[in-house]
PDB file of C-alpha atoms in Angstrom:
ATOM      1  CA  UNK A 181     -62.938  33.913  53.941  1.00 65.00           C
ATOM      2  CA  UNK A 182     -65.688  33.177  56.446  1.00 70.00           C
ATOM      3  CA  UNK A 183     -67.876  30.310  55.211  1.00 92.00           C
ATOM      4  CA  UNK A 184     -71.060  31.258  57.098  1.00 96.00           C
ATOM      5  CA  UNK A 185     -71.217  34.813  58.358  1.00 95.00           C
ATOM      6  CA  UNK A 186     -73.857  36.467  60.484  1.00 96.00           C
ATOM      7  CA  UNK A 187     -74.402  40.116  61.273  1.00 96.00           C
ATOM      8  CA  UNK A 188     -74.523  41.573  63.783  1.00 97.00           C
ATOM      9  CA  UNK A 189     -72.564  39.515  66.279  1.00 95.00           C
ATOM     10  CA  UNK A 190     -74.185  41.310  69.220  1.00 97.00           C
ATOM     11  CA  UNK A 191     -77.574  42.988  69.326  1.00 97.00           C
ATOM     12  CA  UNK A 192     -79.043  44.784  72.341  1.00 97.00           C
ATOM     13  CA  UNK A 193     -82.513  46.189  71.894  1.00 97.00           C
ATOM     14  CA  UNK A 194     -85.608  47.182  73.810  1.00 97.00           C
ATOM     15  CA  UNK A 195     -88.787  45.189  74.161  1.00 97.00           C
ATOM     16  CA  UNK A 196     -91.262  45.840  71.417  1.00 97.00           C
ATOM     17  CA  UNK A 197     -88.673  46.684  68.769  1.00 97.00           C
ATOM     18  CA  UNK A 198     -88.308  44.928  65.422  1.00 97.00           C
ATOM     19  CA  UNK A 199     -84.869  43.655  64.442  1.00 97.00           C
ATOM     20  CA  UNK A 200     -83.211  41.593  61.723  1.00 97.00           C
ATOM     21  CA  UNK A 201     -80.234  39.253  61.695  1.00 97.00           C
ATOM     22  CA  UNK A 202     -78.524  38.583  58.392  1.00 97.00           C
ATOM     23  CA  UNK A 203     -76.771  35.433  57.268  1.00 97.00           C
ATOM     24  CA  UNK A 204     -74.698  34.689  54.208  1.00 97.00           C
ATOM     25  CA  UNK A 205     -72.845  31.547  53.171  1.00 96.00           C
ATOM     26  CA  UNK A 206     -70.208  31.314  50.455  1.00 95.00           C
ATOM     27  CA  UNK A 207     -70.005  27.513  50.407  1.00 94.00           C
ATOM     28  CA  UNK A 208     -72.455  27.047  47.547  1.00 93.00           C
ATOM     29  CA  UNK A 209     -74.780  25.081  49.822  1.00 93.00           C
ATOM     30  CA  UNK A 210     -78.439  24.652  48.956  1.00 91.00           C
ATOM     31  CA  UNK A 211     -79.859  24.412  52.492  1.00 91.00           C
ATOM     32  CA  UNK A 212     -79.748  27.019  55.242  1.00 93.00           C
ATOM     33  CA  UNK A 213     -80.992  26.982  58.826  1.00 93.00           C
ATOM     34  CA  UNK A 214     -81.659  29.097  61.853  1.00 95.00           C
ATOM     35  CA  UNK A 215     -80.994  27.585  65.270  1.00 95.00           C
ATOM     36  CA  UNK A 216     -81.612  29.135  68.676  1.00 95.00           C
ATOM     37  CA  UNK A 217     -79.451  28.411  71.718  1.00 94.00           C
ATOM     38  CA  UNK A 218     -81.417  29.186  74.819  1.00 87.00           C
ATOM     39  CA  UNK A 219     -80.257  29.900  78.368  1.00 81.00           C
ATOM     40  CA  UNK A 220     -79.994  26.168  79.067  1.00 79.00           C
ATOM     41  CA  UNK A 221     -77.569  25.898  76.133  1.00 81.00           C
ATOM     42  CA  UNK A 222     -79.824  23.706  74.016  1.00 86.00           C
ATOM     43  CA  UNK A 223     -79.516  24.283  70.283  1.00 92.00           C
ATOM     44  CA  UNK A 224     -82.962  24.037  68.718  1.00 92.00           C
ATOM     45  CA  UNK A 225     -83.846  24.344  65.083  1.00 91.00           C
ATOM     46  CA  UNK A 226     -86.224  27.115  64.124  1.00 93.00           C
ATOM     47  CA  UNK A 227     -86.314  27.133  60.336  1.00 90.00           C
ATOM     48  CA  UNK A 228     -84.758  25.451  57.348  1.00 89.00           C
ATOM     49  CA  UNK A 229     -84.744  26.534  53.721  1.00 88.00           C
ATOM     50  CA  UNK A 230     -83.778  24.333  50.798  1.00 86.00           C
ATOM     51  CA  UNK A 231     -83.238  26.105  47.498  1.00 83.00           C
ATOM     52  CA  UNK A 232     -85.091  29.131  48.882  1.00 81.00           C
ATOM     53  CA  UNK A 233     -88.083  26.989  49.870  1.00 84.00           C
ATOM     54  CA  UNK A 234     -89.149  26.709  53.514  1.00 85.00           C
ATOM     55  CA  UNK A 235     -88.944  23.054  54.552  1.00 82.00           C
ATOM     56  CA  UNK A 236     -88.831  23.236  58.344  1.00 81.00           C
ATOM     57  CA  UNK A 237     -90.850  25.618  60.457  1.00 79.00           C
ATOM     58  CA  UNK A 238     -90.751  24.516  64.071  1.00 82.00           C
ATOM     59  CA  UNK A 239     -93.161  25.794  66.687  1.00 76.00           C
ATOM     60  CA  UNK A 240     -91.763  29.291  66.604  1.00 85.00           C
ATOM     61  CA  UNK A 241     -93.943  32.356  67.290  1.00 89.00           C
ATOM     62  CA  UNK A 242     -95.008  34.012  64.067  1.00 90.00           C
ATOM     63  CA  UNK A 243     -93.198  37.150  65.234  1.00 95.00           C
ATOM     64  CA  UNK A 244     -90.183  35.344  63.744  1.00 94.00           C
ATOM     65  CA  UNK A 245     -90.088  35.441  59.971  1.00 93.00           C
ATOM     66  CA  UNK A 246     -87.245  34.057  57.878  1.00 92.00           C
ATOM     67  CA  UNK A 247     -86.564  35.347  54.401  1.00 92.00           C
ATOM     68  CA  UNK A 248     -84.328  33.782  51.790  1.00 91.00           C
ATOM     69  CA  UNK A 249     -83.740  36.162  48.877  1.00 90.00           C
ATOM     70  CA  UNK A 250     -81.372  33.646  47.272  1.00 90.00           C
ATOM     71  CA  UNK A 251     -79.634  30.382  48.094  1.00 89.00           C
ATOM     72  CA  UNK A 252     -76.694  32.143  49.723  1.00 93.00           C
ATOM     73  CA  UNK A 253     -78.718  34.265  52.145  1.00 94.00           C
ATOM     74  CA  UNK A 254     -81.177  33.556  54.944  1.00 94.00           C
ATOM     75  CA  UNK A 255     -82.250  36.466  57.094  1.00 95.00           C
ATOM     76  CA  UNK A 256     -84.271  36.374  60.287  1.00 96.00           C
ATOM     77  CA  UNK A 257     -86.663  39.162  61.122  1.00 96.00           C
ATOM     78  CA  UNK A 258     -88.171  39.402  64.581  1.00 96.00           C
ATOM     79  CA  UNK A 259     -91.153  41.632  65.347  1.00 96.00           C
ATOM     80  CA  UNK A 260     -92.258  42.960  68.733  1.00 97.00           C
ATOM     81  CA  UNK A 261     -89.257  41.583  70.600  1.00 97.00           C
ATOM     82  CA  UNK A 262     -89.868  40.072  74.027  1.00 96.00           C
ATOM     83  CA  UNK A 263     -87.519  39.438  76.963  1.00 95.00           C
ATOM     84  CA  UNK A 264     -87.743  35.691  76.300  1.00 93.00           C
ATOM     85  CA  UNK A 265     -86.290  36.157  72.825  1.00 95.00           C
ATOM     86  CA  UNK A 266     -82.892  36.816  74.404  1.00 95.00           C
ATOM     87  CA  UNK A 267     -80.642  34.017  73.179  1.00 95.00           C
ATOM     88  CA  UNK A 268     -77.852  33.227  70.761  1.00 96.00           C
ATOM     89  CA  UNK A 269     -79.088  32.666  67.219  1.00 97.00           C
ATOM     90  CA  UNK A 270     -77.006  30.563  64.853  1.00 97.00           C
ATOM     91  CA  UNK A 271     -77.250  30.394  61.119  1.00 96.00           C
ATOM     92  CA  UNK A 272     -76.018  27.242  59.389  1.00 95.00           C
ATOM     93  CA  UNK A 273     -75.836  25.699  55.937  1.00 94.00           C
ATOM     94  CA  UNK A 274     -75.429  22.261  54.386  1.00 92.00           C
ATOM     95  CA  UNK A 275     -75.377  20.733  50.933  1.00 88.00           C
ATOM     96  CA  UNK A 276     -77.299  18.102  49.069  1.00 72.00           C
ATOM     97  CA  UNK A 277     -79.221  16.531  51.913  1.00 71.00           C
ATOM     98  CA  UNK A 278     -76.094  16.069  53.983  1.00 80.00           C
ATOM     99  CA  UNK A 279     -76.684  16.654  57.656  1.00 81.00           C
ATOM    100  CA  UNK A 280     -73.186  17.964  58.429  1.00 89.00           C
ATOM    101  CA  UNK A 281     -74.057  21.614  58.772  1.00 91.00           C
ATOM    102  CA  UNK A 282     -71.607  24.487  58.909  1.00 94.00           C
ATOM    103  CA  UNK A 283     -72.470  27.122  61.509  1.00 95.00           C
ATOM    104  CA  UNK A 284     -71.928  30.847  61.698  1.00 96.00           C
ATOM    105  CA  UNK A 285     -70.403  32.429  64.787  1.00 95.00           C
ATOM    106  CA  UNK A 286     -73.777  33.308  66.269  1.00 96.00           C
ATOM    107  CA  UNK A 287     -75.673  36.485  67.102  1.00 97.00           C
ATOM    108  CA  UNK A 288     -76.199  37.197  70.781  1.00 96.00           C
ATOM    109  CA  UNK A 289     -79.530  38.964  71.095  1.00 97.00           C
ATOM    110  CA  UNK A 290     -80.323  40.698  74.366  1.00 96.00           C
ATOM    111  CA  UNK A 291     -83.758  42.205  74.850  1.00 96.00           C
ATOM    112  CA  UNK A 292     -84.007  44.734  77.699  1.00 96.00           C
TER     113      UNK A 292
ATOM    114  CA  UNK B  89     -88.966  16.076  76.114  1.00 70.00           C
ATOM    115  CA  UNK B  90     -85.257  15.661  75.435  1.00 83.00           C
ATOM    116  CA  UNK B  91     -84.674  13.160  72.685  1.00 91.00           C
ATOM    117  CA  UNK B  92     -80.885  13.526  72.889  1.00 95.00           C
ATOM    118  CA  UNK B  93     -79.266  13.604  76.300  1.00 95.00           C
ATOM    119  CA  UNK B  94     -75.756  14.342  77.419  1.00 96.00           C
ATOM    120  CA  UNK B  95     -75.898  13.613  81.117  1.00 92.00           C
ATOM    121  CA  UNK B  96     -72.408  14.810  81.994  1.00 94.00           C
ATOM    122  CA  UNK B  97     -72.248  18.605  81.881  1.00 94.00           C
ATOM    123  CA  UNK B  98     -68.483  18.572  82.274  1.00 96.00           C
ATOM    124  CA  UNK B  99     -65.432  16.342  82.042  1.00 97.00           C
ATOM    125  CA  UNK B 100     -61.826  16.976  83.036  1.00 98.00           C
ATOM    126  CA  UNK B 101     -59.009  14.885  81.595  1.00 98.00           C
ATOM    127  CA  UNK B 102     -55.223  14.961  81.752  1.00 97.00           C
ATOM    128  CA  UNK B 103     -53.383  15.772  78.529  1.00 97.00           C
ATOM    129  CA  UNK B 104     -52.390  12.610  76.681  1.00 97.00           C
ATOM    130  CA  UNK B 105     -55.160  10.519  78.226  1.00 97.00           C
ATOM    131  CA  UNK B 106     -58.407   9.384  76.624  1.00 98.00           C
ATOM    132  CA  UNK B 107     -61.514  11.575  76.769  1.00 98.00           C
ATOM    133  CA  UNK B 108     -64.849   9.758  76.530  1.00 98.00           C
ATOM    134  CA  UNK B 109     -67.965  11.805  75.982  1.00 98.00           C
ATOM    135  CA  UNK B 110     -71.322  10.079  76.154  1.00 98.00           C
ATOM    136  CA  UNK B 111     -74.694  10.645  74.562  1.00 97.00           C
ATOM    137  CA  UNK B 112     -78.026   8.832  74.876  1.00 97.00           C
ATOM    138  CA  UNK B 113     -81.074   9.102  72.682  1.00 97.00           C
ATOM    139  CA  UNK B 114     -84.662   8.008  72.970  1.00 95.00           C
ATOM    140  CA  UNK B 115     -86.009   8.171  69.422  1.00 92.00           C
ATOM    141  CA  UNK B 116     -85.438   4.839  67.662  1.00 92.00           C
ATOM    142  CA  UNK B 117     -86.076   6.547  64.315  1.00 91.00           C
ATOM    143  CA  UNK B 118     -82.770   8.402  64.524  1.00 92.00           C
ATOM    144  CA  UNK B 119     -80.385   6.956  61.977  1.00 91.00           C
ATOM    145  CA  UNK B 120     -77.617   9.512  61.744  1.00 93.00           C
ATOM    146  CA  UNK B 121     -75.536  10.961  64.546  1.00 95.00           C
ATOM    147  CA  UNK B 122     -73.021  13.760  64.681  1.00 96.00           C
ATOM    148  CA  UNK B 123     -70.618  15.369  67.117  1.00 97.00           C
ATOM    149  CA  UNK B 124     -69.916  19.064  67.113  1.00 97.00           C
ATOM    150  CA  UNK B 125     -67.272  21.011  68.987  1.00 97.00           C
ATOM    151  CA  UNK B 126     -67.842  24.565  70.165  1.00 95.00           C
ATOM    152  CA  UNK B 127     -65.403  27.140  71.444  1.00 95.00           C
ATOM    153  CA  UNK B 128     -66.679  30.209  73.341  1.00 91.00           C
ATOM    154  CA  UNK B 129     -68.111  32.970  71.132  1.00 89.00           C
ATOM    155  CA  UNK B 130     -67.904  30.723  68.057  1.00 92.00           C
ATOM    156  CA  UNK B 131     -70.389  28.571  66.226  1.00 94.00           C
ATOM    157  CA  UNK B 132     -70.367  24.773  66.533  1.00 95.00           C
ATOM    158  CA  UNK B 133     -67.883  23.003  64.258  1.00 95.00           C
ATOM    159  CA  UNK B 134     -68.640  19.611  62.781  1.00 95.00           C
ATOM    160  CA  UNK B 135     -66.300  16.942  64.106  1.00 97.00           C
ATOM    161  CA  UNK B 136     -67.390  13.449  63.119  1.00 97.00           C
ATOM    162  CA  UNK B 137     -70.550  11.554  62.220  1.00 95.00           C
ATOM    163  CA  UNK B 138     -71.859   8.013  62.074  1.00 96.00           C
ATOM    164  CA  UNK B 139     -74.701   6.312  60.282  1.00 94.00           C
ATOM    165  CA  UNK B 140     -76.825   3.753  62.095  1.00 94.00           C
ATOM    166  CA  UNK B 141     -75.601   1.046  59.714  1.00 94.00           C
ATOM    167  CA  UNK B 142     -72.188   1.292  61.363  1.00 96.00           C
ATOM    168  CA  UNK B 143     -71.058   0.869  64.936  1.00 96.00           C
ATOM    169  CA  UNK B 144     -67.784   2.742  64.692  1.00 98.00           C
ATOM    170  CA  UNK B 145     -66.288   5.593  62.733  1.00 98.00           C
ATOM    171  CA  UNK B 146     -62.769   6.874  63.145  1.00 97.00           C
ATOM    172  CA  UNK B 147     -61.086  10.089  62.046  1.00 96.00           C
ATOM    173  CA  UNK B 148     -57.608  10.654  63.385  1.00 97.00           C
ATOM    174  CA  UNK B 149     -57.729  11.063  67.143  1.00 97.00           C
ATOM    175  CA  UNK B 150     -61.542  10.982  67.149  1.00 98.00           C
ATOM    176  CA  UNK B 151     -63.662   7.832  67.166  1.00 98.00           C
ATOM    177  CA  UNK B 152     -67.409   7.623  67.533  1.00 98.00           C
ATOM    178  CA  UNK B 153     -69.033   4.406  68.724  1.00 98.00           C
ATOM    179  CA  UNK B 154     -72.712   3.632  68.289  1.00 98.00           C
ATOM    180  CA  UNK B 155     -74.652   1.061  70.307  1.00 97.00           C
ATOM    181  CA  UNK B 156     -78.097   0.980  68.746  1.00 96.00           C
ATOM    182  CA  UNK B 157     -79.579  -1.527  71.155  1.00 96.00           C
ATOM    183  CA  UNK B 158     -78.649   0.719  74.075  1.00 97.00           C
ATOM    184  CA  UNK B 159     -79.451   3.886  72.129  1.00 97.00           C
ATOM    185  CA  UNK B 160     -76.055   5.183  73.150  1.00 97.00           C
ATOM    186  CA  UNK B 161     -73.125   6.762  71.395  1.00 97.00           C
ATOM    187  CA  UNK B 162     -69.780   7.934  72.596  1.00 98.00           C
ATOM    188  CA  UNK B 163     -66.944  10.054  71.323  1.00 98.00           C
ATOM    189  CA  UNK B 164     -63.403   9.004  72.165  1.00 98.00           C
ATOM    190  CA  UNK B 165     -60.525  11.423  71.837  1.00 98.00           C
ATOM    191  CA  UNK B 166     -57.082   9.842  72.041  1.00 97.00           C
ATOM    192  CA  UNK B 167     -54.716  11.355  72.983  1.00 97.00           C
ATOM    193  CA  UNK B 168     -56.447  14.387  74.435  1.00 98.00           C
ATOM    194  CA  UNK B 169     -54.797  17.743  73.872  1.00 97.00           C
ATOM    195  CA  UNK B 170     -55.348  21.104  75.615  1.00 97.00           C
ATOM    196  CA  UNK B 171     -56.738  22.494  72.343  1.00 96.00           C
ATOM    197  CA  UNK B 172     -59.548  19.950  72.597  1.00 97.00           C
ATOM    198  CA  UNK B 173     -60.956  21.900  75.549  1.00 97.00           C
ATOM    199  CA  UNK B 174     -64.384  22.989  74.335  1.00 97.00           C
ATOM    200  CA  UNK B 175     -68.060  22.126  74.613  1.00 97.00           C
ATOM    201  CA  UNK B 176     -69.022  19.009  72.681  1.00 98.00           C
ATOM    202  CA  UNK B 177     -72.542  18.580  71.371  1.00 97.00           C
ATOM    203  CA  UNK B 178     -74.074  15.332  70.271  1.00 97.00           C
ATOM    204  CA  UNK B 179     -76.757  15.608  67.570  1.00 95.00           C
ATOM    205  CA  UNK B 180     -79.100  13.140  65.927  1.00 94.00           C
ATOM    206  CA  UNK B 181     -81.376  13.084  62.935  1.00 90.00           C
ATOM    207  CA  UNK B 182     -83.729  11.020  60.875  1.00 85.00           C
ATOM    208  CA  UNK B 183     -82.103  11.130  57.454  1.00 75.00           C
ATOM    209  CA  UNK B 184     -85.219  11.874  55.493  1.00 72.00           C
ATOM    210  CA  UNK B 185     -85.755  15.180  53.767  1.00 56.00           C
ATOM    211  CA  UNK B 186     -86.280  17.118  56.971  1.00 68.00           C
ATOM    212  CA  UNK B 187     -82.621  18.123  57.443  1.00 75.00           C
ATOM    213  CA  UNK B 188     -83.311  18.595  61.148  1.00 84.00           C
ATOM    214  CA  UNK B 189     -80.664  18.016  63.829  1.00 89.00           C
ATOM    215  CA  UNK B 190     -81.711  17.412  67.433  1.00 92.00           C
ATOM    216  CA  UNK B 191     -78.950  18.477  69.791  1.00 94.00           C
ATOM    217  CA  UNK B 192     -78.015  17.438  73.294  1.00 94.00           C
ATOM    218  CA  UNK B 193     -77.177  20.037  75.926  1.00 93.00           C
ATOM    219  CA  UNK B 194     -73.432  19.630  75.544  1.00 95.00           C
ATOM    220  CA  UNK B 195     -70.503  18.451  77.666  1.00 97.00           C
ATOM    221  CA  UNK B 196     -67.730  20.848  78.565  1.00 97.00           C
ATOM    222  CA  UNK B 197     -64.355  19.118  78.195  1.00 98.00           C
ATOM    223  CA  UNK B 198     -61.302  20.477  79.960  1.00 98.00           C
ATOM    224  CA  UNK B 199     -57.967  18.936  79.044  1.00 97.00           C
ATOM    225  CA  UNK B 200     -55.394  19.768  81.712  1.00 96.00           C
ATOM    226  CA  UNK B 201     -51.769  20.216  80.590  1.00 93.00           C
TER     227      UNK B 201
END
């Protein structure tokens, strides 16, 4: 059983489109995250939810909107996609204030 | 401004020898440090962590050393195995309620058979 799963694994789309990436964790964790790995391979946090409440919102364009319907799910919706949004997006989860996060396999988004 | 730096993009080591991966940080507020390992097309996997109240933490073949005065940490892998070939990321955090990890850019380790 995959602990943190993201769908889709690959996403190719045109500029201006709206797309969503889904994430689910079956670890019973109370905190979920979205990280972005850019072309320089840096992993940077975008959002964090704790018990469905947004606790971290980094300087991300408001075209990016996370949604957490329950503690096990954190989806990422992106409006009006731009070329610069091309990256690998990782979902992660952790429990009880522990910083050891478990990551999904990533979603490679390519905007053409 | 990079708060966590891994200055060696790559490292090649013979199987059975020690691998030493280095990480420097600039933010003196960081009090918790982690190492992650990443294979291609997979997400990062947690490897080992250390709190700033310690200077060493060991788990099997993996040991992390922390030098707070130098703002430097290192990961030692002994003995290195070909399966250890991966990208290793150093991460740091302030262990308040922010749950935020700041990652370095990674070091690609190649363990030669």
